[in-house]
PDB file of C-alpha atoms in Angstrom:
ATOM      1  CA  MET G   1      20.586  -5.264 -14.921  1.00 83.00           C
ATOM      2  CA  ARG G   2      18.915  -1.844 -15.305  1.00 88.00           C
ATOM      3  CA  VAL G   3      18.035   0.377 -12.856  1.00 90.00           C
ATOM      4  CA  GLU G   4      15.264   3.293 -12.678  1.00 87.00           C
ATOM      5  CA  ASN G   5      14.887   6.002  -9.938  1.00 84.00           C
ATOM      6  CA  CYS G   6      11.391   5.877  -8.276  1.00 78.00           C
ATOM      7  CA  ASP G   7      11.767   9.102  -5.588  1.00 74.00           C
ATOM      8  CA  GLY G   8      14.810   9.168  -5.073  1.00 82.00           C
ATOM      9  CA  HIS G   9      14.288   5.324  -4.987  1.00 84.00           C
ATOM     10  CA  PRO G  10      17.349   3.632  -6.563  1.00 90.00           C
ATOM     11  CA  ILE G  11      15.066  -0.184  -7.940  1.00 91.00           C
ATOM     12  CA  ARG G  12      17.233  -2.619  -9.803  1.00 92.00           C
ATOM     13  CA  PHE G  13      15.543  -4.795 -12.311  1.00 93.00           C
ATOM     14  CA  VAL G  14      16.417  -7.896 -13.945  1.00 92.00           C
ATOM     15  CA  ASP G  15      15.145 -10.085 -17.212  1.00 91.00           C
ATOM     16  CA  TYR G  16      14.673 -12.921 -15.628  1.00 91.00           C
ATOM     17  CA  ASN G  17      12.984 -15.344 -17.748  1.00 89.00           C
ATOM     18  CA  GLY G  18      11.982 -12.815 -20.631  1.00 91.00           C
ATOM     19  CA  GLU G  19      10.201 -10.991 -18.055  1.00 91.00           C
ATOM     20  CA  TRP G  20      11.632  -7.272 -16.476  1.00 92.00           C
ATOM     21  CA  CYS G  21      11.123  -7.942 -12.176  1.00 94.00           C
ATOM     22  CA  ALA G  22      12.432  -6.348  -9.675  1.00 94.00           C
ATOM     23  CA  VAL G  23      14.373  -6.619  -6.490  1.00 94.00           C
ATOM     24  CA  ALA G  24      12.311  -7.321  -3.245  1.00 95.00           C
ATOM     25  CA  GLN G  25      14.760  -5.192  -1.739  1.00 93.00           C
ATOM     26  CA  ASP G  26      14.435  -2.546  -3.202  1.00 92.00           C
ATOM     27  CA  VAL G  27      10.686  -1.886  -3.945  1.00 92.00           C
ATOM     28  CA  ALA G  28      10.670  -2.898   0.397  1.00 92.00           C
ATOM     29  CA  ALA G  29      12.438   0.096   0.482  1.00 89.00           C
ATOM     30  CA  ALA G  30      11.259   2.456  -1.483  1.00 86.00           C
ATOM     31  CA  LEU G  31       7.538   2.159  -0.142  1.00 85.00           C
ATOM     32  CA  ASP G  32       9.445   2.532   3.634  1.00 83.00           C
ATOM     33  CA  TYR G  33       8.941  -1.162   4.344  1.00 83.00           C
ATOM     34  CA  GLY G  34      11.046  -2.716   7.042  1.00 79.00           C
ATOM     35  CA  ASP G  35      12.118  -5.298   5.434  1.00 83.00           C
ATOM     36  CA  ALA G  36      11.294  -7.393   1.492  1.00 87.00           C
ATOM     37  CA  GLN G  37      10.741 -10.612   3.888  1.00 88.00           C
ATOM     38  CA  ALA G  38       7.511  -8.427   5.841  1.00 87.00           C
ATOM     39  CA  MET G  39       6.542  -6.576   2.325  1.00 91.00           C
ATOM     40  CA  THR G  40       6.906 -10.904   0.430  1.00 92.00           C
ATOM     41  CA  ARG G  41       4.517 -12.054   2.758  1.00 90.00           C
ATOM     42  CA  ARG G  42       1.602 -10.890   1.550  1.00 87.00           C
ATOM     43  CA  ILE G  43       2.323 -11.282  -2.272  1.00 93.00           C
ATOM     44  CA  PRO G  44       1.694 -14.667  -4.046  1.00 95.00           C
ATOM     45  CA  ASP G  45       4.331 -17.245  -4.623  1.00 94.00           C
ATOM     46  CA  GLU G  46       3.362 -16.371  -8.834  1.00 95.00           C
ATOM     47  CA  TYR G  47       4.349 -13.047  -8.721  1.00 96.00           C
ATOM     48  CA  THR G  48       8.037 -14.052  -6.629  1.00 95.00           C
ATOM     49  CA  SER G  49      11.225 -15.527  -7.768  1.00 92.00           C
ATOM     50  CA  THR G  50      14.423 -16.294  -6.572  1.00 89.00           C
ATOM     51  CA  ALA G  51      17.553 -15.557  -8.539  1.00 88.00           C
ATOM     52  CA  VAL G  52      21.055 -15.538  -8.160  1.00 87.00           C
ATOM     53  CA  LEU G  53      21.896 -11.748  -9.091  1.00 78.00           C
ATOM     54  CA  SER G  54      26.233 -10.660  -9.943  1.00 73.00           C
ATOM     55  CA  VAL G  55      26.291  -7.789  -7.252  1.00 73.00           C
ATOM     56  CA  GLN G  56      29.845  -6.107  -6.272  1.00 73.00           C
ATOM     57  CA  GLY G  57      31.257  -9.549  -8.836  1.00 79.00           C
ATOM     58  CA  GLN G  58      29.750 -11.366  -6.146  1.00 80.00           C
ATOM     59  CA  GLY G  59      26.342 -14.055  -6.861  1.00 85.00           C
ATOM     60  CA  ARG G  60      23.632 -13.379  -4.514  1.00 86.00           C
ATOM     61  CA  LYS G  61      20.375 -15.135  -3.975  1.00 89.00           C
ATOM     62  CA  MET G  62      17.493 -12.388  -4.385  1.00 90.00           C
ATOM     63  CA  LEU G  63      14.170 -12.314  -4.371  1.00 93.00           C
ATOM     64  CA  LEU G  64      12.724 -10.424  -7.336  1.00 96.00           C
ATOM     65  CA  LEU G  65       9.038  -9.342  -7.938  1.00 96.00           C
ATOM     66  CA  THR G  66       7.126 -10.299 -11.056  1.00 94.00           C
ATOM     67  CA  GLU G  67       5.146  -6.888 -12.165  1.00 91.00           C
ATOM     68  CA  PHE G  68       2.015  -7.893 -10.567  1.00 91.00           C
ATOM     69  CA  GLY G  69       4.226  -8.257  -7.618  1.00 94.00           C
ATOM     70  CA  ILE G  70       5.055  -5.228  -7.903  1.00 90.00           C
ATOM     71  CA  TYR G  71       1.222  -4.293  -7.908  1.00 89.00           C
ATOM     72  CA  LYS G  72       0.385  -5.765  -5.240  1.00 91.00           C
ATOM     73  CA  ALA G  73       3.575  -4.677  -2.933  1.00 91.00           C
ATOM     74  CA  VAL G  74       2.256  -1.234  -3.874  1.00 87.00           C
ATOM     75  CA  PHE G  75      -1.099  -1.950  -3.062  1.00 85.00           C
ATOM     76  CA  GLY G  76      -0.265  -3.144   0.148  1.00 84.00           C
ATOM     77  CA  SER G  77       1.239  -0.173   1.273  1.00 81.00           C
ATOM     78  CA  HIS G  78      -0.217   2.458   2.916  1.00 77.00           C
ATOM     79  CA  LYS G  79       2.679   5.082   2.552  1.00 78.00           C
ATOM     80  CA  PRO G  80       2.620   8.139   1.023  1.00 78.00           C
ATOM     81  CA  ASP G  81       4.761   7.013  -1.382  1.00 73.00           C
ATOM     82  CA  GLY G  82       2.227   3.814  -1.823  1.00 75.00           C
ATOM     83  CA  GLU G  83      -0.384   6.032  -2.123  1.00 81.00           C
ATOM     84  CA  GLN G  84       0.918   8.545  -4.642  1.00 81.00           C
ATOM     85  CA  PHE G  85       1.476   5.433  -6.800  1.00 78.00           C
ATOM     86  CA  GLN G  86      -1.783   4.324  -6.141  1.00 80.00           C
ATOM     87  CA  GLN G  87      -3.749   7.084  -7.565  1.00 83.00           C
ATOM     88  CA  GLY G  88      -1.095   6.930 -10.313  1.00 78.00           C
ATOM     89  CA  VAL G  89      -2.077   3.705 -11.457  1.00 79.00           C
ATOM     90  CA  PHE G  90      -6.161   4.448 -10.991  1.00 81.00           C
ATOM     91  CA  SER G  91      -5.351   7.750 -13.653  1.00 83.00           C
ATOM     92  CA  THR G  92      -3.657   5.532 -15.376  1.00 81.00           C
ATOM     93  CA  ILE G  93      -6.243   2.419 -15.582  1.00 79.00           C
ATOM     94  CA  LYS G  94      -9.628   5.137 -16.302  1.00 82.00           C
ATOM     95  CA  GLN G  95      -8.201   6.915 -19.286  1.00 85.00           C
ATOM     96  CA  LEU G  96      -7.264   3.725 -20.833  1.00 82.00           C
ATOM     97  CA  ARG G  97     -11.107   2.703 -19.487  1.00 79.00           C
ATOM     98  CA  GLU G  98     -12.440   5.560 -21.383  1.00 83.00           C
ATOM     99  CA  THR G  99     -10.292   5.872 -24.522  1.00 85.00           C
ATOM    100  CA  SER G 100     -11.796   2.483 -24.795  1.00 83.00           C
ATOM    101  CA  GLY G 101     -14.872   3.725 -25.187  1.00 79.00           C
ATOM    102  CA  ILE G 102     -16.187   0.926 -21.719  1.00 76.00           C
ATOM    103  CA  GLU G 103     -18.373   2.653 -19.575  1.00 73.00           C
ATOM    104  CA  GLY G 104     -16.914   3.397 -15.383  1.00 68.00           C
ATOM    105  CA  ILE G 105     -20.214   0.917 -14.620  1.00 71.00           C
ATOM    106  CA  GLN G 106     -18.691  -1.498 -17.487  1.00 66.00           C
ATOM    107  CA  VAL G 107     -15.540  -2.036 -14.903  1.00 63.00           C
ATOM    108  CA  PHE G 108     -17.273  -4.983 -13.167  1.00 66.00           C
ATOM    109  CA  GLN G 109     -18.468  -7.247 -15.429  1.00 61.00           C
TER     110      GLN G 109
END
């Protein structure tokens, strides 16, 4: 398990089947959702998993989000943190597009 800090919110990541997945409860707290279940209702099952993780020495069932699941959660958020993260993702994509030589109008093809 690895913990990353996102604007003062600790988010736990676990290596699950060779992919780093985030604990949905942590992502929900960072995006100011009421609970993880409310947040994940709109996320397709293919972007979530359930795993038993050791928390303070006890096995607990946790809902995990893949990378795409995290993006879905953030893009579905209308909270200031979600909007700020979206802007960062959009800027990164634009920079990648520009450095690869793809014209702005070509992104729709």
